[in-house]
Amino acid sequence: MYKINENYLKLPGSYLFSTIGKKVNAYAAAHPDKKIIRLGIGDVTQPLVPAVIDALHSAVEEMGDAATFRGYAPDLGYDFLRNAIAENDYKARGCEISADEIFISDGAKCDSGNIQEIFSLDNRIAVCDPVYPVYVDTNVMAGRTGTYDPGRGTWSNVIYMPCTAENDFTPDLPEETPDIIYLCFPNNPTGAAITKSQLQEWVDYANRTGAVIIFDAAYEAYISREEVPHSIYECQGARNCAIELRSFSKKAGFTGVRLGFTVIPRELRSGEVSLHSLWARRHGTKYNGAPYIVQRAGEAVYSQEGKTQLEQQIAYYMKNAAYIYQGLRDAGYTVSGGVDAPYIWLKAPGGMSSWEFFDCLLENANVVGTPGSGFGPSGETYFRLTAFGSYENTVEAVDRIRAM
């Protein structure tokens, strides 16, 4: 008889946002007269900008003409998009990244889950706590995390790096030495950012200890402060120790279109083995490439029209973030984030747990957020709100919370 991957059975409960969805749907079914405002999952609400729509239409027309029709995309991505990314996201910021070090995919979530496949199960991972659940869960599925302690909400073979108010929600270098370090800045869920000098310390640490950093830069487009780096490759030595993940989901509203990429420099090696070659082999074997029309839409993001339009869209979401931050702060909540990231991290009031506050908000304000404990033990008693709603809904949600 066939056998299953028993590592899946180790996962506690369902995926965080699936659990939230079930609770909200049940409440909505029981209270059909209530207007529920969802500021939980980080999904965008504003439509694709005109430059992107024009590129999609143009690419669709090409696909309808035998002379310009395209079949399978190159598995590593079309050169027109890889070149645009290299020029605008890296060379323009002084980063030595070439087009052939960029691997196009259908999103950073998939890449952040799949990247662990090229590493041995003997590797020990380190994660920020709280953390985006995909980093840990996919390592659980692979069998790399040891045993789960339900009381503490931790895995025996994972190094947790607490991100608390005491360290401004940025991790300290771990006391135990990891092999793989996951970093996400600007951070999901806390909204915290890291300065270039702080990130340089991590690069130096990784090179010193022989670790590799998987750097999730999905929210770099929301950075407002000059001292906050947009890429880990702005740091000296990062080409020898870092993989970077990027997404068009939040930068360009592609959550429903799906596009992202991973950068692996050719210098990044384990002994004599090139991680670039390993990921290229994995990519070519398991992936048939992002659709042509989507990659043309991605190229439009880097046009002058696209840049201008997306700056306005990001400003719209950050206006929401500022309203949430200031409104809750004025109401007496302890809040952070919302400056270089579209997330606001707040302390649940009155000693409530994260899930107690979730239920309280849903019942009394009909507002949905994300319990901090779903991101790890250090997230307990905290709560995440996103700035991706409409401005009108954001204002109404904050006013409802303030009236509780």
Short mmCIF file of C-alpha atoms in Angstrom, two decimals:
data_model
loop_
_atom_site.label_atom_id
_atom_site.label_comp_id
_atom_site.label_asym_id
_atom_site.label_seq_id
_atom_site.Cartn_x
_atom_site.Cartn_y
_atom_site.Cartn_z
CA MET A 1 0.00 0.00 0.00
CA TYR A 2 1.20 3.52 -0.78
CA LYS A 3 2.51 5.71 2.02
CA ILE A 4 2.17 9.43 2.62
CA ASN A 5 4.67 12.09 3.63
CA GLU A 6 4.09 11.92 7.37
CA ASN A 7 5.75 15.30 7.88
CA TYR A 8 2.47 16.87 6.74
CA LEU A 9 0.78 15.29 9.75
CA LYS A 10 3.10 17.23 12.04
CA LEU A 11 1.64 20.56 10.96
CA PRO A 12 -0.55 21.97 13.74
CA GLY A 13 -4.03 22.85 12.45
CA SER A 14 -4.64 24.50 9.09
CA TYR A 15 -2.79 27.37 7.45
CA LEU A 16 -3.30 30.58 9.48
CA PHE A 17 -5.31 32.47 6.88
CA SER A 18 -7.47 29.43 6.15
CA THR A 19 -8.44 29.37 9.84
CA ILE A 20 -9.25 33.07 9.78
CA GLY A 21 -11.33 32.63 6.63
CA LYS A 22 -13.41 29.88 8.21
CA LYS A 23 -14.11 31.94 11.33
CA VAL A 24 -15.07 35.02 9.34
CA ASN A 25 -17.28 33.07 6.96
CA ALA A 26 -19.09 31.46 9.88
CA TYR A 27 -19.68 34.86 11.50
CA ALA A 28 -20.88 36.36 8.22
CA ALA A 29 -23.33 33.51 7.69
CA ALA A 30 -24.74 34.01 11.18
CA HIS A 31 -24.92 37.81 10.81
CA PRO A 32 -25.83 38.56 7.18
CA ASP A 33 -26.83 42.12 8.09
CA LYS A 34 -23.33 43.06 9.28
CA LYS A 35 -20.81 44.85 7.05
CA ILE A 36 -17.49 43.16 7.71
CA ILE A 37 -14.33 45.13 6.92
CA ARG A 38 -11.38 42.86 6.20
CA LEU A 39 -7.95 44.19 7.18
CA GLY A 40 -6.49 40.77 7.83
CA ILE A 41 -4.96 39.03 4.81
CA GLY A 42 -2.50 41.20 2.92
CA ASP A 43 -4.42 41.29 -0.35
CA VAL A 44 -4.54 44.46 -2.44
CA THR A 45 -7.81 46.14 -3.41
CA GLN A 46 -6.87 48.80 -5.97
CA PRO A 47 -7.07 47.83 -9.67
CA LEU A 48 -4.08 47.27 -11.93
CA VAL A 49 -2.67 50.58 -13.16
CA PRO A 50 -3.27 51.67 -16.79
CA ALA A 51 0.30 50.94 -17.95
CA VAL A 52 -0.05 47.34 -16.82
CA ILE A 53 -3.52 46.97 -18.36
CA ASP A 54 -2.23 48.33 -21.69
CA ALA A 55 0.65 45.84 -21.65
CA LEU A 56 -1.72 42.96 -20.91
CA HIS A 57 -4.03 43.95 -23.79
CA SER A 58 -1.11 44.29 -26.17
CA ALA A 59 0.30 40.90 -25.17
CA VAL A 60 -3.11 39.25 -25.56
CA GLU A 61 -3.33 40.65 -29.10
CA GLU A 62 0.08 39.16 -29.85
CA MET A 63 -1.10 35.79 -28.60
CA GLY A 64 -4.00 35.96 -31.06
CA ASP A 65 -1.72 36.42 -34.09
CA ALA A 66 0.19 33.47 -35.55
CA ALA A 67 3.13 35.75 -36.35
CA THR A 68 3.60 36.82 -32.72
CA PHE A 69 2.10 33.88 -30.82
CA ARG A 70 4.28 32.35 -28.12
CA GLY A 71 4.09 28.94 -26.50
CA TYR A 72 6.15 27.80 -23.53
CA ALA A 73 7.99 30.65 -21.86
CA PRO A 74 11.71 30.24 -21.17
CA ASP A 75 11.77 28.41 -17.83
CA LEU A 76 14.01 31.05 -16.23
CA GLY A 77 12.08 33.99 -17.65
CA TYR A 78 12.02 36.19 -20.75
CA ASP A 79 15.09 38.35 -21.26
CA PHE A 80 13.01 41.53 -21.63
CA LEU A 81 11.74 41.19 -18.05
CA ARG A 82 14.98 39.95 -16.51
CA ASN A 83 16.87 42.86 -18.10
CA ALA A 84 14.29 45.37 -16.85
CA ILE A 85 14.56 43.99 -13.32
CA ALA A 86 18.36 43.99 -13.36
CA GLU A 87 18.52 47.59 -14.58
CA ASN A 88 15.81 49.10 -12.37
CA ASP A 89 15.84 47.10 -9.15
CA TYR A 90 19.56 46.46 -8.89
CA LYS A 91 21.96 48.38 -11.13
CA ALA A 92 20.08 51.62 -10.43
CA ARG A 93 20.81 51.05 -6.74
CA GLY A 94 24.45 50.13 -7.27
CA CYS A 95 23.91 46.38 -6.91
CA GLU A 96 25.95 44.06 -9.12
CA ILE A 97 23.16 41.74 -10.24
CA SER A 98 22.98 40.53 -13.85
CA ALA A 99 19.89 39.41 -15.73
CA ASP A 100 21.01 35.78 -15.81
CA GLU A 101 21.02 35.71 -11.99
CA ILE A 102 17.28 36.47 -11.92
CA PHE A 103 14.76 33.61 -12.00
CA ILE A 104 11.18 34.61 -12.92
CA SER A 105 8.36 32.80 -11.11
CA ASP A 106 4.68 33.16 -10.26
CA GLY A 107 5.29 34.73 -6.87
CA ALA A 108 7.51 35.04 -3.82
CA LYS A 109 5.31 32.76 -1.71
CA CYS A 110 6.02 29.80 -3.97
CA ASP A 111 9.72 30.61 -4.13
CA SER A 112 10.02 31.06 -0.36
CA GLY A 113 8.46 27.62 0.08
CA ASN A 114 10.34 25.89 -2.72
CA ILE A 115 13.84 27.28 -2.15
CA GLN A 116 14.44 24.93 0.78
CA GLU A 117 14.40 21.98 -1.66
CA ILE A 118 17.96 22.67 -2.81
CA PHE A 119 19.30 22.32 0.75
CA SER A 120 20.05 19.20 2.77
CA LEU A 121 17.63 18.10 5.48
CA ASP A 122 20.57 18.30 7.89
CA ASN A 123 20.51 22.10 7.75
CA ARG A 124 19.13 24.00 10.70
CA ILE A 125 17.02 27.06 10.00
CA ALA A 126 16.71 30.31 11.95
CA VAL A 127 13.59 32.47 11.69
CA CYS A 128 12.39 35.72 13.14
CA ASP A 129 9.65 35.29 15.73
CA PRO A 130 6.98 36.33 14.78
CA VAL A 131 7.43 35.13 11.21
CA TYR A 132 5.59 34.63 7.91
CA PRO A 133 4.25 31.07 8.40
CA VAL A 134 5.37 29.73 5.02
CA TYR A 135 9.05 29.73 6.00
CA VAL A 136 8.50 27.33 8.88
CA ASP A 137 5.63 25.28 7.49
CA THR A 138 7.44 24.31 4.29
CA ASN A 139 10.46 23.19 6.30
CA VAL A 140 8.10 21.12 8.44
CA MET A 141 6.76 19.50 5.27
CA ALA A 142 10.31 18.69 4.24
CA GLY A 143 11.15 17.11 7.60
CA ARG A 144 13.75 19.62 8.74
CA THR A 145 12.18 21.07 11.90
CA GLY A 146 12.16 18.28 14.50
CA THR A 147 9.24 17.85 16.90
CA TYR A 148 6.51 20.33 17.75
CA ASP A 149 5.87 21.62 21.27
CA PRO A 150 2.19 22.64 21.30
CA GLY A 151 2.55 24.39 24.65
CA ARG A 152 5.24 26.72 23.41
CA GLY A 153 4.29 26.71 19.72
CA THR A 154 7.87 25.95 18.68
CA TRP A 155 9.82 23.28 16.79
CA SER A 156 12.81 21.56 18.38
CA ASN A 157 15.18 22.01 15.44
CA VAL A 158 14.30 25.62 14.60
CA ILE A 159 16.26 28.55 15.99
CA TYR A 160 13.82 31.30 16.93
CA MET A 161 15.01 34.90 16.95
CA PRO A 162 12.53 36.91 19.06
CA CYS A 163 11.43 40.24 17.62
CA THR A 164 9.88 42.18 20.47
CA ALA A 165 9.27 45.74 21.54
CA GLU A 166 12.55 45.57 23.47
CA ASN A 167 14.61 45.16 20.27
CA ASP A 168 12.30 47.27 18.06
CA PHE A 169 11.00 44.08 16.43
CA THR A 170 14.34 43.43 14.72
CA PRO A 171 16.22 40.23 15.59
CA ASP A 172 19.51 39.94 17.41
CA LEU A 173 22.20 37.63 16.04
CA PRO A 174 21.37 34.12 17.28
CA GLU A 175 23.38 32.47 20.05
CA GLU A 176 23.17 29.12 18.23
CA THR A 177 24.67 28.96 14.76
CA PRO A 178 22.14 28.28 11.98
CA ASP A 179 22.80 27.06 8.45
CA ILE A 180 19.89 28.88 6.78
CA ILE A 181 18.62 32.28 7.99
CA TYR A 182 15.26 33.64 6.89
CA LEU A 183 14.96 37.42 7.01
CA CYS A 184 12.04 39.54 5.78
CA PHE A 185 12.44 43.33 5.73
CA PRO A 186 10.38 45.44 5.63
CA ASN A 187 8.82 42.83 7.84
CA ASN A 188 5.66 40.84 7.59
CA PRO A 189 3.93 40.83 10.07
CA THR A 190 5.41 43.52 12.32
CA GLY A 191 6.00 46.24 9.71
CA ALA A 192 9.50 46.80 11.14
CA ALA A 193 12.38 47.84 8.88
CA ILE A 194 16.13 47.34 9.14
CA THR A 195 18.87 49.86 8.32
CA LYS A 196 21.69 49.14 5.91
CA SER A 197 24.23 49.00 8.75
CA GLN A 198 22.06 46.50 10.64
CA LEU A 199 21.65 44.34 7.54
CA GLN A 200 25.40 44.52 6.92
CA GLU A 201 25.90 42.89 10.33
CA TRP A 202 23.80 39.93 9.17
CA VAL A 203 25.74 39.63 5.92
CA ASP A 204 29.04 39.70 7.81
CA TYR A 205 27.70 37.11 10.27
CA ALA A 206 26.56 34.78 7.48
CA ASN A 207 29.91 35.00 5.70
CA ARG A 208 31.73 34.44 8.97
CA THR A 209 29.72 31.36 9.96
CA GLY A 210 29.10 29.85 6.53
CA ALA A 211 25.33 30.39 6.66
CA VAL A 212 23.07 31.40 3.78
CA ILE A 213 20.50 34.19 4.13
CA ILE A 214 17.15 33.89 2.37
CA PHE A 215 16.09 37.53 2.20
CA ASP A 216 12.43 38.25 1.49
CA ALA A 217 12.16 41.76 0.06
CA ALA A 218 8.51 41.52 -1.01
CA TYR A 219 7.68 44.92 0.53
CA GLU A 220 10.68 46.96 -0.59
CA ALA A 221 8.51 49.28 -2.70
CA TYR A 222 6.98 50.67 0.51
CA ILE A 223 10.28 51.88 1.98
CA SER A 224 10.30 55.61 2.69
CA ARG A 225 13.47 56.16 4.72
CA GLU A 226 16.84 56.55 2.98
CA GLU A 227 18.72 54.49 5.56
CA VAL A 228 16.58 51.40 4.85
CA PRO A 229 18.00 49.22 2.03
CA HIS A 230 15.76 47.97 -0.76
CA SER A 231 17.97 44.96 -1.45
CA ILE A 232 20.39 42.87 0.58
CA TYR A 233 22.85 43.25 -2.31
CA GLU A 234 23.37 46.85 -1.25
CA CYS A 235 25.54 45.28 1.47
CA GLN A 236 29.15 44.32 0.84
CA GLY A 237 29.68 40.57 0.62
CA ALA A 238 26.01 39.70 0.10
CA ARG A 239 26.70 38.02 -3.24
CA ASN A 240 28.59 35.33 -1.33
CA CYS A 241 25.87 34.51 1.19
CA ALA A 242 22.40 35.70 0.17
CA ILE A 243 19.41 34.71 -1.92
CA GLU A 244 16.78 37.42 -2.46
CA LEU A 245 13.05 36.91 -3.07
CA ARG A 246 10.92 39.60 -4.74
CA SER A 247 7.25 39.92 -5.58
CA PHE A 248 5.03 41.98 -7.88
CA SER A 249 2.00 41.25 -5.68
CA LYS A 250 2.22 44.24 -3.36
CA LYS A 251 4.51 46.37 -5.51
CA ALA A 252 2.18 46.32 -8.53
CA GLY A 253 -1.06 44.74 -7.32
CA PHE A 254 -0.34 41.37 -8.95
CA THR A 255 -1.89 39.20 -6.23
CA GLY A 256 -4.38 37.89 -8.79
CA VAL A 257 -1.99 38.05 -11.76
CA ARG A 258 0.96 36.24 -10.12
CA LEU A 259 4.56 37.22 -10.79
CA GLY A 260 7.76 37.25 -8.76
CA PHE A 261 11.42 36.36 -8.96
CA THR A 262 14.38 35.01 -7.04
CA VAL A 263 17.95 36.25 -7.30
CA ILE A 264 20.87 33.86 -6.79
CA PRO A 265 24.34 35.29 -7.52
CA ARG A 266 26.83 33.01 -9.25
CA GLU A 267 29.32 33.43 -6.40
CA LEU A 268 26.96 31.73 -3.95
CA ARG A 269 28.37 28.25 -3.42
CA SER A 270 28.33 25.35 -0.99
CA GLY A 271 31.86 24.11 -1.36
CA GLU A 272 32.27 23.66 -5.11
CA VAL A 273 28.53 23.47 -5.82
CA SER A 274 26.77 26.49 -7.31
CA LEU A 275 23.39 27.27 -5.75
CA HIS A 276 22.58 29.16 -8.95
CA SER A 277 22.95 25.93 -10.92
CA LEU A 278 20.91 23.94 -8.42
CA TRP A 279 18.01 26.39 -8.51
CA ALA A 280 18.17 26.55 -12.31
CA ARG A 281 17.92 22.76 -12.42
CA ARG A 282 15.01 22.71 -9.98
CA HIS A 283 13.27 25.57 -11.80
CA GLY A 284 13.66 23.97 -15.21
CA THR A 285 12.43 20.59 -14.00
CA LYS A 286 9.40 21.66 -11.94
CA TYR A 287 8.27 24.90 -13.55
CA ASN A 288 7.18 25.86 -17.07
CA GLY A 289 7.58 29.60 -16.68
CA ALA A 290 5.26 32.52 -15.94
CA PRO A 291 2.87 33.32 -18.82
CA TYR A 292 4.09 35.64 -21.57
CA ILE A 293 1.26 38.12 -21.07
CA VAL A 294 2.04 38.34 -17.34
CA GLN A 295 5.74 38.90 -17.96
CA ARG A 296 4.90 41.70 -20.41
CA ALA A 297 2.74 43.21 -17.66
CA GLY A 298 5.72 42.95 -15.32
CA GLU A 299 7.91 44.74 -17.84
CA ALA A 300 5.39 47.61 -17.89
CA VAL A 301 5.94 48.09 -14.16
CA TYR A 302 9.38 49.50 -15.06
CA SER A 303 8.17 51.91 -17.74
CA GLN A 304 8.09 55.57 -16.78
CA GLU A 305 4.29 55.54 -16.87
CA GLY A 306 4.20 52.39 -14.76
CA LYS A 307 6.59 53.80 -12.16
CA THR A 308 4.58 57.01 -11.80
CA GLN A 309 1.25 55.23 -11.55
CA LEU A 310 2.53 52.71 -9.02
CA GLU A 311 4.09 55.38 -6.86
CA GLN A 312 0.63 56.90 -6.58
CA GLN A 313 -0.93 53.54 -5.73
CA ILE A 314 1.64 52.79 -3.05
CA ALA A 315 1.10 56.27 -1.62
CA TYR A 316 -2.63 55.46 -1.42
CA TYR A 317 -1.97 52.37 0.69
CA MET A 318 0.55 54.17 2.87
CA LYS A 319 -2.03 56.89 3.49
CA ASN A 320 -4.20 54.09 4.87
CA ALA A 321 -1.30 52.89 7.00
CA ALA A 322 -0.77 56.37 8.45
CA TYR A 323 -4.48 56.67 9.26
CA ILE A 324 -4.54 53.32 11.06
CA TYR A 325 -1.34 54.07 12.94
CA GLN A 326 -2.34 57.53 14.12
CA GLY A 327 -5.97 56.65 14.77
CA LEU A 328 -5.15 53.70 16.99
CA ARG A 329 -2.34 55.54 18.73
CA ASP A 330 -4.69 58.42 19.52
CA ALA A 331 -7.14 55.85 20.90
CA GLY A 332 -4.49 54.62 23.36
CA TYR A 333 -3.24 51.53 21.55
CA THR A 334 0.44 50.62 21.46
CA VAL A 335 1.28 50.52 17.75
CA SER A 336 4.30 50.20 15.45
CA GLY A 337 5.02 49.65 11.75
CA GLY A 338 3.19 51.54 9.02
CA VAL A 339 6.19 53.67 7.98
CA ASP A 340 8.22 51.48 5.60
CA ALA A 341 5.63 48.73 5.31
CA PRO A 342 1.87 48.43 4.77
CA TYR A 343 1.37 46.61 8.09
CA ILE A 344 0.49 47.97 11.52
CA TRP A 345 1.44 45.88 14.54
CA LEU A 346 -0.50 46.61 17.71
CA LYS A 347 -0.70 45.32 21.24
CA ALA A 348 -4.01 43.71 22.16
CA PRO A 349 -5.59 45.78 24.94
CA GLY A 350 -6.60 44.69 28.43
CA GLY A 351 -4.33 41.66 28.56
CA MET A 352 -6.29 39.87 25.85
CA SER A 353 -4.68 37.08 23.83
CA SER A 354 -4.33 37.52 20.08
CA TRP A 355 -7.31 35.30 19.29
CA GLU A 356 -9.43 36.88 22.04
CA PHE A 357 -8.82 40.27 20.45
CA PHE A 358 -9.62 38.81 17.03
CA ASP A 359 -13.01 37.64 18.32
CA CYS A 360 -13.59 40.94 20.12
CA LEU A 361 -12.93 42.99 16.98
CA LEU A 362 -15.06 40.75 14.79
CA GLU A 363 -17.98 40.76 17.23
CA ASN A 364 -17.93 44.38 18.36
CA ALA A 365 -16.49 46.26 15.37
CA ASN A 366 -17.05 43.77 12.54
CA VAL A 367 -13.39 44.25 11.60
CA VAL A 368 -11.05 41.40 10.65
CA GLY A 369 -7.35 41.43 11.45
CA THR A 370 -4.71 38.75 11.99
CA PRO A 371 -3.83 37.34 15.44
CA GLY A 372 -0.14 37.78 16.13
CA SER A 373 0.17 34.35 17.72
CA GLY A 374 -0.43 32.86 14.27
CA PHE A 375 3.01 34.13 13.31
CA GLY A 376 4.85 32.56 16.25
CA PRO A 377 5.04 32.58 20.05
CA SER A 378 6.48 36.10 20.26
CA GLY A 379 3.43 37.32 18.38
CA GLU A 380 1.09 36.40 21.22
CA THR A 381 -0.89 39.38 22.58
CA TYR A 382 -0.16 41.26 19.33
CA PHE A 383 -2.31 41.85 16.27
CA ARG A 384 -1.69 42.78 12.62
CA LEU A 385 -3.79 45.11 10.48
CA THR A 386 -3.10 45.75 6.80
CA ALA A 387 -3.32 48.97 4.84
CA PHE A 388 -4.55 47.28 1.67
CA GLY A 389 -8.24 48.10 2.06
CA SER A 390 -9.97 51.04 0.43
CA TYR A 391 -9.40 54.37 2.16
CA GLU A 392 -13.12 54.65 2.97
CA ASN A 393 -13.20 51.20 4.59
CA THR A 394 -9.95 51.89 6.43
CA VAL A 395 -11.35 55.08 7.96
CA GLU A 396 -14.58 53.33 8.92
CA ALA A 397 -12.70 50.39 10.45
CA VAL A 398 -10.50 52.61 12.60
CA ASP A 399 -13.49 54.68 13.71
CA ARG A 400 -15.30 51.49 14.71
CA ILE A 401 -12.31 50.26 16.72
CA ARG A 402 -11.96 53.61 18.46
CA ALA A 403 -15.63 53.47 19.42
CA MET A 404 -15.31 50.08 21.14
#
